[in-house]
Amino acid sequence: MTIDDDIAQLLWVGFEDQHAPNPKYGAIVLFKRNLVLDGEGRCDLGALVALCETLRAGGGLVAIDQEGGRVQRVKEPATVWPPMMAFDRIADDTGLAEQVGRAMGDELRALGIDIDFAPVLDVHTNPANPIIGDRAFGRDAGTVSRRALAFARGLAAAGVLACGKHFPGHGDTATDSHLELPRIDHAGPRLETVELAPFAAAHALPMIMTAHVVFAALDADRPATLSRAVVTGLLRERFGYPGVIVSDDLDMKAIAATMGADVAAIAAIRAGCDALLLCRDRDNQLLAEEGLRKAAETDAELRGRIAESAARIRAMKQAHAQAAARPPLDVVGCAAHRALAQRLAS
């Protein structure tokens, strides 16, 4: 493989409309803007299946954020899930979480989607948090770990790759990293028992996504996504995490407001990220690609990091190729899944 091939594997990109982009990249990320919707906002499932087939034909994976609640890109006629904090109302929360993950995974798999950027592993400890809130699986680390990892097992059983987010924890921020760079000033002992605990237990997840948040006790100068101390030192080395580490979207203002996509991409790969999300801006995608290419020409250490990450992504893809067969399309929004969603909601 050439360095260009390796860099393409690292870039996971979004696009603006219903027209498929160049499928050379490691993954393509879908949003509501990419779906064909009727006048009532219902998704044309046939068009979505055709789009996913086109995207996957180039060897890339198809990814989406389908958490439930306010973050689910595909809604009707697919099953519409309540937010994951709804598990607070359920006695058998672990068993139901695995069932929900399996049902959601079956629907995504039937549509041709490979990756779900879920579960959220953030612990909801700040009622004023503008971005996490009821997306979390609970208000303490043990509850979040139990429910979220059960949900991930359900996704895995369906043949969908889960991605835990947002490392080292976005649950106690007071600002939204889509708009500005949050900072958490908790001391190490608090981080260990609350924010970090669900991620320390997440070895089995195939992917973990980083947060664009500064954690003063871990690295006072850089957001986690760009910090080698956080990504490599803590997640990869201390926690021994073996899977693919994905950056949150580098188009978000927490990163993009202070540096170009080329600088951010190089810094994230040096920090230890494997895959880089660039979910909207085509110019940023090209800038990141060219920046990595030029820097790698004269930096052997960076070339090695790029090759290492590309190999890790290819290995995940190869393992995913053995996943469960896709279920029929009529599983999407089926009566059993709607009943399960209603049980969780009520």
mmCIF file of C-alpha atoms in Angstrom:
data_model
loop_
_atom_site.group_PDB
_atom_site.id
_atom_site.type_symbol
_atom_site.label_atom_id
_atom_site.label_comp_id
_atom_site.label_asym_id
_atom_site.label_seq_id
_atom_site.Cartn_x
_atom_site.Cartn_y
_atom_site.Cartn_z
ATOM 1 C CA MET A 1 0.000 0.000 0.000
ATOM 2 C CA THR A 2 1.178 3.536 -0.771
ATOM 3 C CA ILE A 3 1.220 6.398 1.706
ATOM 4 C CA ASP A 4 -1.773 7.862 -0.160
ATOM 5 C CA ASP A 5 -3.683 4.620 0.351
ATOM 6 C CA ASP A 6 -2.850 4.670 4.050
ATOM 7 C CA ILE A 7 -3.882 8.306 4.495
ATOM 8 C CA ALA A 8 -7.196 7.627 2.742
ATOM 9 C CA GLN A 9 -7.931 4.911 5.312
ATOM 10 C CA LEU A 10 -7.455 7.420 8.129
ATOM 11 C CA LEU A 11 -9.945 9.953 6.724
ATOM 12 C CA TRP A 12 -13.606 9.310 7.588
ATOM 13 C CA VAL A 13 -15.646 11.916 5.799
ATOM 14 C CA GLY A 14 -19.173 13.254 5.442
ATOM 15 C CA PHE A 15 -20.779 14.939 2.439
ATOM 16 C CA GLU A 16 -23.463 17.502 1.727
ATOM 17 C CA ASP A 17 -26.319 15.876 -0.200
ATOM 18 C CA GLN A 18 -27.626 12.557 -1.542
ATOM 19 C CA HIS A 19 -24.822 12.146 -4.083
ATOM 20 C CA ALA A 20 -22.103 9.736 -3.023
ATOM 21 C CA PRO A 21 -18.556 11.124 -2.707
ATOM 22 C CA ASN A 22 -15.374 9.415 -3.830
ATOM 23 C CA PRO A 23 -15.473 6.060 -1.986
ATOM 24 C CA LYS A 24 -11.691 5.854 -1.484
ATOM 25 C CA TYR A 25 -11.850 6.916 2.162
ATOM 26 C CA GLY A 26 -11.781 4.607 5.163
ATOM 27 C CA ALA A 27 -15.395 5.382 6.032
ATOM 28 C CA ILE A 28 -18.230 7.640 4.917
ATOM 29 C CA VAL A 29 -20.379 9.226 7.645
ATOM 30 C CA LEU A 30 -24.092 9.695 6.978
ATOM 31 C CA PHE A 31 -26.291 12.477 8.340
ATOM 32 C CA LYS A 32 -29.942 13.426 7.954
ATOM 33 C CA ARG A 33 -28.924 15.708 5.073
ATOM 34 C CA ASN A 34 -27.903 12.630 3.065
ATOM 35 C CA LEU A 35 -31.278 10.903 3.349
ATOM 36 C CA VAL A 36 -34.107 11.134 0.853
ATOM 37 C CA LEU A 37 -37.151 12.249 2.860
ATOM 38 C CA ASP A 38 -40.788 12.563 1.829
ATOM 39 C CA GLY A 39 -43.060 15.490 2.687
ATOM 40 C CA GLU A 40 -43.703 14.048 6.145
ATOM 41 C CA GLY A 41 -40.010 13.571 6.913
ATOM 42 C CA ARG A 42 -40.082 9.791 6.411
ATOM 43 C CA CYS A 43 -36.897 8.238 5.059
ATOM 44 C CA ASP A 44 -36.877 6.465 1.697
ATOM 45 C CA LEU A 45 -35.297 3.225 2.895
ATOM 46 C CA GLY A 46 -34.705 1.897 -0.616
ATOM 47 C CA ALA A 47 -32.725 4.997 -1.540
ATOM 48 C CA LEU A 48 -30.692 4.676 1.656
ATOM 49 C CA VAL A 49 -29.866 1.025 0.943
ATOM 50 C CA ALA A 50 -28.774 1.950 -2.593
ATOM 51 C CA LEU A 51 -26.599 4.789 -1.277
ATOM 52 C CA CYS A 52 -24.921 2.510 1.273
ATOM 53 C CA GLU A 53 -24.224 -0.096 -1.399
ATOM 54 C CA THR A 54 -22.586 2.544 -3.588
ATOM 55 C CA LEU A 55 -20.453 3.793 -0.696
ATOM 56 C CA ARG A 56 -19.384 0.327 0.396
ATOM 57 C CA ALA A 57 -18.437 -0.677 -3.161
ATOM 58 C CA GLY A 58 -15.222 1.305 -2.796
ATOM 59 C CA GLY A 59 -14.111 -0.730 0.214
ATOM 60 C CA GLY A 60 -15.011 1.829 2.848
ATOM 61 C CA LEU A 61 -17.360 1.434 5.776
ATOM 62 C CA VAL A 62 -20.614 3.342 6.234
ATOM 63 C CA ALA A 63 -21.019 5.056 9.608
ATOM 64 C CA ILE A 64 -23.814 6.931 11.361
ATOM 65 C CA ASP A 65 -24.783 8.423 14.722
ATOM 66 C CA GLN A 66 -27.797 6.389 15.827
ATOM 67 C CA GLU A 67 -27.957 6.703 19.610
ATOM 68 C CA GLY A 68 -31.682 7.149 20.236
ATOM 69 C CA GLY A 69 -33.334 10.298 21.544
ATOM 70 C CA ARG A 70 -32.203 13.513 19.881
ATOM 71 C CA VAL A 71 -29.273 11.866 18.106
ATOM 72 C CA GLN A 72 -30.675 9.400 15.579
ATOM 73 C CA ARG A 73 -30.250 10.170 11.905
ATOM 74 C CA VAL A 74 -32.682 7.564 10.545
ATOM 75 C CA LYS A 75 -36.178 7.897 12.013
ATOM 76 C CA GLU A 76 -39.537 6.885 10.561
ATOM 77 C CA PRO A 77 -40.222 4.387 9.106
ATOM 78 C CA ALA A 78 -37.349 2.959 11.150
ATOM 79 C CA THR A 79 -37.926 2.483 14.873
ATOM 80 C CA VAL A 80 -37.675 5.753 16.800
ATOM 81 C CA TRP A 81 -35.885 5.141 20.094
ATOM 82 C CA PRO A 82 -36.152 7.190 23.284
ATOM 83 C CA PRO A 83 -32.996 8.678 24.837
ATOM 84 C CA MET A 84 -30.790 6.221 26.670
ATOM 85 C CA MET A 85 -31.401 7.913 30.018
ATOM 86 C CA ALA A 86 -34.821 6.237 29.791
ATOM 87 C CA PHE A 87 -33.133 3.113 31.181
ATOM 88 C CA ASP A 88 -33.458 4.769 34.592
ATOM 89 C CA ARG A 89 -37.088 3.592 34.535
ATOM 90 C CA ILE A 90 -36.224 -0.057 33.844
ATOM 91 C CA ALA A 91 -35.507 -2.721 36.468
ATOM 92 C CA ASP A 92 -33.797 -5.188 34.098
ATOM 93 C CA ASP A 93 -31.758 -2.419 32.527
ATOM 94 C CA THR A 94 -28.825 -4.604 31.422
ATOM 95 C CA GLY A 95 -30.963 -7.187 29.677
ATOM 96 C CA LEU A 96 -33.083 -4.567 27.950
ATOM 97 C CA ALA A 97 -30.021 -2.539 26.926
ATOM 98 C CA GLU A 98 -28.626 -5.544 25.080
ATOM 99 C CA GLN A 99 -31.986 -6.135 23.396
ATOM 100 C CA VAL A 100 -32.193 -2.498 22.304
ATOM 101 C CA GLY A 101 -28.643 -2.606 20.956
ATOM 102 C CA ARG A 102 -29.435 -5.768 19.009
ATOM 103 C CA ALA A 103 -32.659 -4.330 17.581
ATOM 104 C CA MET A 104 -31.012 -1.043 16.600
ATOM 105 C CA GLY A 105 -28.096 -2.965 15.137
ATOM 106 C CA ASP A 106 -30.356 -5.244 13.108
ATOM 107 C CA GLU A 107 -32.035 -2.212 11.548
ATOM 108 C CA LEU A 108 -28.728 -0.525 10.732
ATOM 109 C CA ARG A 109 -27.295 -3.748 9.350
ATOM 110 C CA ALA A 110 -30.361 -4.269 7.152
ATOM 111 C CA LEU A 111 -29.815 -0.798 5.694
ATOM 112 C CA GLY A 112 -26.169 -1.545 4.901
ATOM 113 C CA ILE A 113 -24.627 0.543 7.698
ATOM 114 C CA ASP A 114 -21.459 -0.821 9.311
ATOM 115 C CA ILE A 115 -20.648 1.564 12.190
ATOM 116 C CA ASP A 116 -22.813 3.134 14.868
ATOM 117 C CA PHE A 117 -21.099 5.960 16.738
ATOM 118 C CA ALA A 118 -22.614 4.721 19.983
ATOM 119 C CA PRO A 119 -22.801 4.042 22.887
ATOM 120 C CA VAL A 120 -22.199 7.262 24.793
ATOM 121 C CA LEU A 121 -19.891 6.415 27.710
ATOM 122 C CA ASP A 122 -20.078 9.887 29.238
ATOM 123 C CA VAL A 123 -21.460 10.071 32.786
ATOM 124 C CA HIS A 124 -24.252 12.640 33.151
ATOM 125 C CA THR A 125 -23.207 14.630 36.220
ATOM 126 C CA ASN A 126 -23.937 18.199 35.115
ATOM 127 C CA PRO A 127 -27.609 19.160 34.603
ATOM 128 C CA ALA A 128 -26.445 22.264 32.718
ATOM 129 C CA ASN A 129 -24.478 20.247 30.163
ATOM 130 C CA PRO A 130 -25.741 21.468 26.765
ATOM 131 C CA ILE A 131 -24.545 18.557 24.651
ATOM 132 C CA ILE A 132 -24.740 15.243 26.596
ATOM 133 C CA GLY A 133 -27.661 15.241 29.062
ATOM 134 C CA ASP A 134 -30.134 12.441 28.385
ATOM 135 C CA ARG A 135 -27.871 10.970 25.715
ATOM 136 C CA ALA A 136 -25.963 9.349 28.606
ATOM 137 C CA PHE A 137 -26.853 5.904 29.934
ATOM 138 C CA GLY A 138 -26.765 7.065 33.548
ATOM 139 C CA ARG A 139 -25.589 9.416 36.278
ATOM 140 C CA ASP A 140 -22.818 7.272 37.776
ATOM 141 C CA ALA A 141 -19.931 5.379 36.229
ATOM 142 C CA GLY A 142 -21.066 1.888 37.207
ATOM 143 C CA THR A 143 -24.522 2.342 35.724
ATOM 144 C CA VAL A 144 -23.150 3.826 32.512
ATOM 145 C CA SER A 145 -20.668 0.967 32.095
ATOM 146 C CA ARG A 146 -23.258 -1.734 32.732
ATOM 147 C CA ARG A 147 -25.918 -0.368 30.394
ATOM 148 C CA ALA A 148 -23.715 1.017 27.627
ATOM 149 C CA LEU A 149 -21.526 -2.060 27.292
ATOM 150 C CA ALA A 150 -24.622 -4.283 27.200
ATOM 151 C CA PHE A 151 -25.990 -2.086 24.412
ATOM 152 C CA ALA A 152 -22.669 -2.472 22.557
ATOM 153 C CA ARG A 153 -22.877 -6.260 22.874
ATOM 154 C CA GLY A 154 -26.246 -6.070 21.164
ATOM 155 C CA LEU A 155 -24.798 -4.048 18.294
ATOM 156 C CA ALA A 156 -21.968 -6.555 17.947
ATOM 157 C CA ALA A 157 -24.386 -9.485 17.834
ATOM 158 C CA ALA A 158 -26.140 -7.743 14.943
ATOM 159 C CA GLY A 159 -22.862 -7.313 13.068
ATOM 160 C CA VAL A 160 -22.524 -3.551 13.646
ATOM 161 C CA LEU A 161 -19.306 -1.947 14.907
ATOM 162 C CA ALA A 162 -19.838 0.099 18.082
ATOM 163 C CA CYS A 163 -17.858 3.197 19.028
ATOM 164 C CA GLY A 164 -17.786 4.370 22.661
ATOM 165 C CA LYS A 165 -17.611 8.141 23.111
ATOM 166 C CA HIS A 166 -16.342 10.750 24.117
ATOM 167 C CA PHE A 167 -13.001 9.861 25.794
ATOM 168 C CA PRO A 168 -12.004 10.853 28.465
ATOM 169 C CA GLY A 169 -15.571 12.028 29.240
ATOM 170 C CA HIS A 170 -17.841 14.864 28.105
ATOM 171 C CA GLY A 171 -20.490 14.489 30.818
ATOM 172 C CA ASP A 172 -19.543 17.373 33.091
ATOM 173 C CA THR A 173 -18.867 20.127 30.567
ATOM 174 C CA ALA A 174 -20.845 23.365 30.621
ATOM 175 C CA THR A 175 -20.183 24.214 26.971
ATOM 176 C CA ASP A 176 -20.725 22.486 23.625
ATOM 177 C CA SER A 177 -17.550 21.455 21.777
ATOM 178 C CA HIS A 178 -19.370 21.973 18.469
ATOM 179 C CA LEU A 179 -19.206 25.688 19.316
ATOM 180 C CA GLU A 180 -16.200 26.213 21.618
ATOM 181 C CA LEU A 181 -13.483 24.329 23.503
ATOM 182 C CA PRO A 182 -14.722 23.058 26.902
ATOM 183 C CA ARG A 183 -12.434 22.544 29.879
ATOM 184 C CA ILE A 184 -12.730 20.198 32.864
ATOM 185 C CA ASP A 185 -10.685 21.029 35.959
ATOM 186 C CA HIS A 186 -11.430 17.992 38.148
ATOM 187 C CA ALA A 187 -8.471 16.467 39.950
ATOM 188 C CA GLY A 188 -7.144 13.036 39.059
ATOM 189 C CA PRO A 189 -9.014 11.005 41.723
ATOM 190 C CA ARG A 190 -12.403 12.344 40.582
ATOM 191 C CA LEU A 191 -11.582 11.625 36.922
ATOM 192 C CA GLU A 192 -10.560 8.075 37.796
ATOM 193 C CA THR A 193 -13.807 7.188 39.563
ATOM 194 C CA VAL A 194 -16.263 9.059 37.325
ATOM 195 C CA GLU A 195 -15.205 10.170 33.836
ATOM 196 C CA LEU A 196 -12.562 7.542 33.096
ATOM 197 C CA ALA A 197 -14.145 4.458 34.639
ATOM 198 C CA PRO A 198 -16.510 3.517 31.754
ATOM 199 C CA PHE A 199 -13.667 3.812 29.236
ATOM 200 C CA ALA A 200 -11.311 1.745 31.370
ATOM 201 C CA ALA A 201 -13.920 -1.039 31.171
ATOM 202 C CA ALA A 202 -14.397 -0.757 27.395
ATOM 203 C CA HIS A 203 -11.584 -2.973 26.093
ATOM 204 C CA ALA A 204 -13.990 -5.083 24.039
ATOM 205 C CA LEU A 205 -15.325 -2.170 21.989
ATOM 206 C CA PRO A 206 -13.855 -2.043 18.475
ATOM 207 C CA MET A 207 -13.653 1.776 18.571
ATOM 208 C CA ILE A 208 -13.463 4.657 21.026
ATOM 209 C CA MET A 209 -13.976 8.306 20.030
ATOM 210 C CA THR A 210 -12.044 11.151 21.619
ATOM 211 C CA ALA A 211 -13.452 14.398 23.033
ATOM 212 C CA HIS A 212 -12.465 17.931 22.060
ATOM 213 C CA VAL A 213 -12.183 18.829 25.752
ATOM 214 C CA VAL A 214 -9.205 20.032 27.789
ATOM 215 C CA PHE A 215 -8.701 17.986 30.964
ATOM 216 C CA ALA A 216 -6.415 20.082 33.146
ATOM 217 C CA ALA A 217 -5.222 17.144 35.243
ATOM 218 C CA LEU A 218 -4.227 15.170 32.144
ATOM 219 C CA ASP A 219 -2.967 17.840 29.736
ATOM 220 C CA ALA A 220 -3.599 21.474 30.600
ATOM 221 C CA ASP A 221 -2.609 22.766 27.164
ATOM 222 C CA ARG A 222 -4.276 20.540 24.563
ATOM 223 C CA PRO A 223 -7.753 19.088 24.008
ATOM 224 C CA ALA A 224 -7.845 15.323 24.459
ATOM 225 C CA THR A 225 -8.059 14.635 20.713
ATOM 226 C CA LEU A 226 -4.689 16.337 20.160
ATOM 227 C CA SER A 227 -2.952 15.180 23.342
ATOM 228 C CA ARG A 228 -0.437 12.334 23.210
ATOM 229 C CA ALA A 229 -0.572 12.129 27.005
ATOM 230 C CA VAL A 230 -4.315 11.430 26.843
ATOM 231 C CA VAL A 231 -4.712 9.345 23.676
ATOM 232 C CA THR A 232 -1.500 7.312 23.711
ATOM 233 C CA GLY A 233 -0.304 7.606 27.293
ATOM 234 C CA LEU A 234 -3.649 7.030 28.991
ATOM 235 C CA LEU A 235 -5.976 5.198 26.599
ATOM 236 C CA ARG A 236 -3.546 3.149 24.546
ATOM 237 C CA GLU A 237 -0.764 2.440 27.068
ATOM 238 C CA ARG A 238 -2.193 2.669 30.571
ATOM 239 C CA PHE A 239 -5.671 1.289 29.792
ATOM 240 C CA GLY A 240 -4.231 -1.063 27.173
ATOM 241 C CA TYR A 241 -6.963 -0.278 24.680
ATOM 242 C CA PRO A 242 -6.342 -2.350 21.504
ATOM 243 C CA GLY A 243 -8.999 -1.012 19.117
ATOM 244 C CA VAL A 244 -9.356 1.862 16.675
ATOM 245 C CA ILE A 245 -9.263 5.353 18.209
ATOM 246 C CA VAL A 246 -11.437 7.829 16.309
ATOM 247 C CA SER A 247 -11.233 11.601 16.637
ATOM 248 C CA ASP A 248 -14.426 13.545 17.076
ATOM 249 C CA ASP A 249 -15.219 15.751 14.085
ATOM 250 C CA LEU A 250 -12.284 18.053 13.315
ATOM 251 C CA ASP A 251 -14.741 20.467 11.680
ATOM 252 C CA MET A 252 -16.142 21.313 15.139
ATOM 253 C CA LYS A 253 -15.268 24.796 16.362
ATOM 254 C CA ALA A 254 -13.473 23.487 19.463
ATOM 255 C CA ILE A 255 -10.718 22.554 16.988
ATOM 256 C CA ALA A 256 -11.435 24.455 13.772
ATOM 257 C CA ALA A 257 -11.656 27.876 15.442
ATOM 258 C CA THR A 258 -7.983 27.790 16.384
ATOM 259 C CA MET A 259 -6.195 25.759 13.683
ATOM 260 C CA GLY A 260 -6.507 24.506 10.143
ATOM 261 C CA ALA A 261 -7.602 20.974 9.337
ATOM 262 C CA ASP A 262 -4.086 20.095 8.160
ATOM 263 C CA VAL A 263 -2.506 21.102 11.470
ATOM 264 C CA ALA A 264 -5.283 19.378 13.437
ATOM 265 C CA ALA A 265 -5.035 16.155 11.419
ATOM 266 C CA ILE A 266 -1.280 15.892 11.916
ATOM 267 C CA ALA A 267 -1.589 16.664 15.644
ATOM 268 C CA ALA A 268 -4.357 14.085 16.124
ATOM 269 C CA ILE A 269 -2.366 11.334 14.394
ATOM 270 C CA ARG A 270 0.745 12.209 16.401
ATOM 271 C CA ALA A 271 -1.373 12.076 19.571
ATOM 272 C CA GLY A 272 -2.411 8.518 18.738
ATOM 273 C CA CYS A 273 -5.739 8.796 16.929
ATOM 274 C CA ASP A 274 -6.215 6.300 14.100
ATOM 275 C CA ALA A 275 -9.225 7.699 12.211
ATOM 276 C CA LEU A 276 -10.056 11.364 11.669
ATOM 277 C CA LEU A 277 -13.638 12.537 11.318
ATOM 278 C CA LEU A 278 -14.160 15.411 8.860
ATOM 279 C CA CYS A 279 -17.891 15.416 8.497
ATOM 280 C CA ARG A 280 -18.879 18.352 6.307
ATOM 281 C CA ASP A 281 -16.304 20.724 4.858
ATOM 282 C CA ARG A 282 -14.853 19.294 1.641
ATOM 283 C CA ASP A 283 -12.040 21.878 1.635
ATOM 284 C CA ASN A 284 -11.033 20.719 5.116
ATOM 285 C CA GLN A 285 -10.995 17.096 3.964
ATOM 286 C CA LEU A 286 -8.643 17.940 1.112
ATOM 287 C CA LEU A 287 -6.525 20.143 3.376
ATOM 288 C CA ALA A 288 -6.134 17.376 5.962
ATOM 289 C CA GLU A 289 -5.259 14.839 3.276
ATOM 290 C CA GLU A 290 -2.640 17.078 1.678
ATOM 291 C CA GLY A 291 -1.261 18.152 5.055
ATOM 292 C CA LEU A 292 -0.680 14.565 6.144
ATOM 293 C CA ARG A 293 0.886 13.697 2.803
ATOM 294 C CA LYS A 294 3.331 16.600 2.823
ATOM 295 C CA ALA A 295 4.311 16.144 6.463
ATOM 296 C CA ALA A 296 4.863 12.402 5.977
ATOM 297 C CA GLU A 297 7.306 13.046 3.123
ATOM 298 C CA THR A 298 9.924 14.363 5.560
ATOM 299 C CA ASP A 299 8.855 12.824 8.870
ATOM 300 C CA ALA A 300 9.569 9.119 9.259
ATOM 301 C CA GLU A 301 7.901 8.985 12.666
ATOM 302 C CA LEU A 302 4.656 10.369 11.246
ATOM 303 C CA ARG A 303 4.831 7.934 8.310
ATOM 304 C CA GLY A 304 5.119 5.124 10.835
ATOM 305 C CA ARG A 305 2.108 6.395 12.782
ATOM 306 C CA ILE A 306 0.049 6.645 9.575
ATOM 307 C CA ALA A 307 0.990 3.094 8.575
ATOM 308 C CA GLU A 308 0.227 1.785 12.066
ATOM 309 C CA SER A 309 -3.226 3.385 12.124
ATOM 310 C CA ALA A 310 -4.066 2.287 8.578
ATOM 311 C CA ALA A 311 -3.137 -1.297 9.471
ATOM 312 C CA ARG A 312 -5.355 -1.162 12.568
ATOM 313 C CA ILE A 313 -8.297 0.117 10.514
ATOM 314 C CA ARG A 314 -7.790 -2.516 7.814
ATOM 315 C CA ALA A 315 -7.660 -5.249 10.467
ATOM 316 C CA MET A 316 -10.964 -4.030 11.902
ATOM 317 C CA LYS A 317 -12.500 -4.050 8.422
ATOM 318 C CA GLN A 318 -11.241 -7.569 7.777
ATOM 319 C CA ALA A 319 -12.771 -8.816 11.026
ATOM 320 C CA HIS A 320 -16.010 -6.988 10.243
ATOM 321 C CA ALA A 321 -16.221 -8.798 6.907
ATOM 322 C CA GLN A 322 -17.017 -11.949 8.920
ATOM 323 C CA ALA A 323 -19.958 -10.270 10.695
ATOM 324 C CA ALA A 324 -23.461 -11.675 10.797
ATOM 325 C CA ALA A 325 -25.418 -11.727 7.547
ATOM 326 C CA ARG A 326 -27.644 -8.741 6.845
ATOM 327 C CA PRO A 327 -31.263 -9.273 7.903
ATOM 328 C CA PRO A 328 -34.096 -8.488 5.477
ATOM 329 C CA LEU A 329 -35.202 -4.873 5.099
ATOM 330 C CA ASP A 330 -38.585 -5.577 6.688
ATOM 331 C CA VAL A 331 -36.868 -5.768 10.096
ATOM 332 C CA VAL A 332 -36.576 -1.954 9.945
ATOM 333 C CA GLY A 333 -39.402 -0.516 12.042
ATOM 334 C CA CYS A 334 -40.927 -3.931 12.670
ATOM 335 C CA ALA A 335 -43.620 -4.412 15.310
ATOM 336 C CA ALA A 336 -41.267 -6.177 17.739
ATOM 337 C CA HIS A 337 -38.780 -3.304 17.680
ATOM 338 C CA ARG A 338 -41.490 -0.670 18.091
ATOM 339 C CA ALA A 339 -42.807 -2.585 21.084
ATOM 340 C CA LEU A 340 -39.299 -2.644 22.560
ATOM 341 C CA ALA A 341 -38.944 1.112 22.057
ATOM 342 C CA GLN A 342 -42.318 1.646 23.697
ATOM 343 C CA ARG A 343 -41.301 -0.495 26.670
ATOM 344 C CA LEU A 344 -38.197 1.647 27.142
ATOM 345 C CA ALA A 345 -40.113 4.897 26.698
ATOM 346 C CA SER A 346 -42.905 4.033 29.119
#
